[in-house]
Tab-separated table of C-alpha atoms in Angstrom:
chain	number	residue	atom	x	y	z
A	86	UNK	CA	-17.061	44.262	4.792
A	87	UNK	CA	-15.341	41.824	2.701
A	88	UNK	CA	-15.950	37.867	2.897
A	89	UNK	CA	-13.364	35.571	1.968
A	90	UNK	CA	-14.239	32.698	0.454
A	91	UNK	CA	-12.396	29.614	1.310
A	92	UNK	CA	-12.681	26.671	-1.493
A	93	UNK	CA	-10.879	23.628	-1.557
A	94	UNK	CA	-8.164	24.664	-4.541
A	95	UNK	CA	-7.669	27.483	-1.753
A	96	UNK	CA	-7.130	24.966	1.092
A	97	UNK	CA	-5.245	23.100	-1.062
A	98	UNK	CA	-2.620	25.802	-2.756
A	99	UNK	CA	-1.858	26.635	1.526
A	100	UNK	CA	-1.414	23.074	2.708
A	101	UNK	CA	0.923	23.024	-0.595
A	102	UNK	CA	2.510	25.788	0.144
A	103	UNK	CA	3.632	24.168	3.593
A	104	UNK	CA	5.321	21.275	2.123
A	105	UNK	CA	8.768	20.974	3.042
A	106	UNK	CA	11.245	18.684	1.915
A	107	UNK	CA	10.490	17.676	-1.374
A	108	UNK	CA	7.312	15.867	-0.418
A	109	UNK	CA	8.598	13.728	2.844
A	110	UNK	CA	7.518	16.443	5.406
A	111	UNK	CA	4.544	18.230	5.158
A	112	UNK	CA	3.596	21.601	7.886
A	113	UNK	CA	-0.026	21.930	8.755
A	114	UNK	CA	-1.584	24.586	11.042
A	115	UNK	CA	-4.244	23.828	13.625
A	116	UNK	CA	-6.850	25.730	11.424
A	117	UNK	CA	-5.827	23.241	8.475
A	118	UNK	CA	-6.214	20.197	10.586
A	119	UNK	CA	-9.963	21.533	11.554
A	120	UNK	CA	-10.672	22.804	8.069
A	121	UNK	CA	-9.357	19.814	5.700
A	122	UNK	CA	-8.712	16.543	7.752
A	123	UNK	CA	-8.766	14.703	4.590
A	124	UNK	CA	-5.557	16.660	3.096
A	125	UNK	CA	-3.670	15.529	6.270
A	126	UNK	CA	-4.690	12.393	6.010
A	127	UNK	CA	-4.059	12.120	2.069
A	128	UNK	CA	-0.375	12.952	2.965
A	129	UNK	CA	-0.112	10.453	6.038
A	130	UNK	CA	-1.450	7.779	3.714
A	131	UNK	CA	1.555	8.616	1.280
A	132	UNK	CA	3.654	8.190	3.937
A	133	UNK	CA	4.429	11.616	4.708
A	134	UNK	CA	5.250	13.105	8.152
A	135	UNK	CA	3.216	16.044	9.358
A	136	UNK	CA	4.360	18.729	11.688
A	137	UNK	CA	1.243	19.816	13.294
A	138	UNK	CA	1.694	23.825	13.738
A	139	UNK	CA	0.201	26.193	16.480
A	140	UNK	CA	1.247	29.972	15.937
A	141	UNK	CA	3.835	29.433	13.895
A	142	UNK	CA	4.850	27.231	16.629
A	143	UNK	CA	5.572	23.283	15.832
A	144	UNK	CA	3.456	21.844	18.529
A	145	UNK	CA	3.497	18.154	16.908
A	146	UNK	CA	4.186	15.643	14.587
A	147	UNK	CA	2.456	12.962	12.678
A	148	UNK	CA	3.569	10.206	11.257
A	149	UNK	CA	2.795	7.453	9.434
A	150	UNK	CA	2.908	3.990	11.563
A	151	UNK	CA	5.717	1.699	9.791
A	152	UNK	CA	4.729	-1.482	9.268
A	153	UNK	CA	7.359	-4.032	10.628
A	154	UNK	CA	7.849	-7.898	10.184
A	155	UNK	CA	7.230	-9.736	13.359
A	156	UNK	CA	8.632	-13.271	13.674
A	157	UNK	CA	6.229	-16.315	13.745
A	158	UNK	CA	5.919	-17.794	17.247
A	159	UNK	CA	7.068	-20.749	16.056
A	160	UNK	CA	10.688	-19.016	15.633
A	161	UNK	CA	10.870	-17.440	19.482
A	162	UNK	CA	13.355	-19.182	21.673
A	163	UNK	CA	10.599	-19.268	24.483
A	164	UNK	CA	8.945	-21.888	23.031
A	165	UNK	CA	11.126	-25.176	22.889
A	166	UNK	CA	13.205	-24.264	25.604
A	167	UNK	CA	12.079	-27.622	27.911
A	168	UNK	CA	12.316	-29.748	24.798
A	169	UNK	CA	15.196	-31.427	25.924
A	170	UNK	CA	13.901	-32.343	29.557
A	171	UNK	CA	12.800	-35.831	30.351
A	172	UNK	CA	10.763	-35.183	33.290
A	173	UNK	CA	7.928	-32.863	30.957
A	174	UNK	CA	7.583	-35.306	28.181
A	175	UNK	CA	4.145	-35.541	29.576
A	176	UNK	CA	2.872	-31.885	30.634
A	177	UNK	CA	-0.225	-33.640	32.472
A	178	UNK	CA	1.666	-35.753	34.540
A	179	UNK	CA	3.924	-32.862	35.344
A	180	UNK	CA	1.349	-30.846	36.381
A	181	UNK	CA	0.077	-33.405	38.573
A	182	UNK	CA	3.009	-33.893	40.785
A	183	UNK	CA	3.513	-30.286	40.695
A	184	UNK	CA	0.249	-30.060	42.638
A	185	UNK	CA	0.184	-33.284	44.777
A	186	UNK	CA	-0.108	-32.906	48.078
A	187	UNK	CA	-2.208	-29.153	47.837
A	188	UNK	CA	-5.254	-31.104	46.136
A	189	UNK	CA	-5.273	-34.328	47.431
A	190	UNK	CA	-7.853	-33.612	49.903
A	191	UNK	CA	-10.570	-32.611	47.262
């Protein structure tokens, strides 16, 4: 019987020959995932999307997580939002007549 031989130039020509959308989108098949991780993960890292294939079925799809700015804490409107009140200039103090009466006996 015949044996196929399966290199990586061979691995590589089909996961080529799934790309879709000049480069953006790339189809993979289960066997390709188990096979070649690293050519999946060469095309997340270049911030392509993979469709994950099952059967010729499209069974999911990874993508690449998007980095996005988060805002310093500094800039939230949680913080600063008792600024203005007299009776928390001092947050001790506060606390304490917040809890007189329930500790008094200790």
């Amino acid at each position: 019987s015949p044996v196929l031989l399966l290199t990586d130039s061979f691995l590589e020509c089909i996961l080529t020959m799934h790309t879709v959308n000049e480069g953006l989108d790339m189809k993979a098949t289960v066997l390709d995932m188990r096979r070649n991780p690293r050519k999946i993960l060469d095309a997340i890292e270049r911030n392509e999307t993979v469709i994950l294939t099952s059967r010729g079925k499209s069974v999911a799809r990874i993508e690449p997580i998007r980095k996005t700015e988060r805002p310093s804490i500094k800039d939230l409107d949680i913080f600063g939002m008792w600024a203005d009140r007299d009776d928390m200039s001092d947050p001790v103090a506060y606390v304490r007549t917040l809890r007189k009466g329930r500790f008094d006996a200790l």
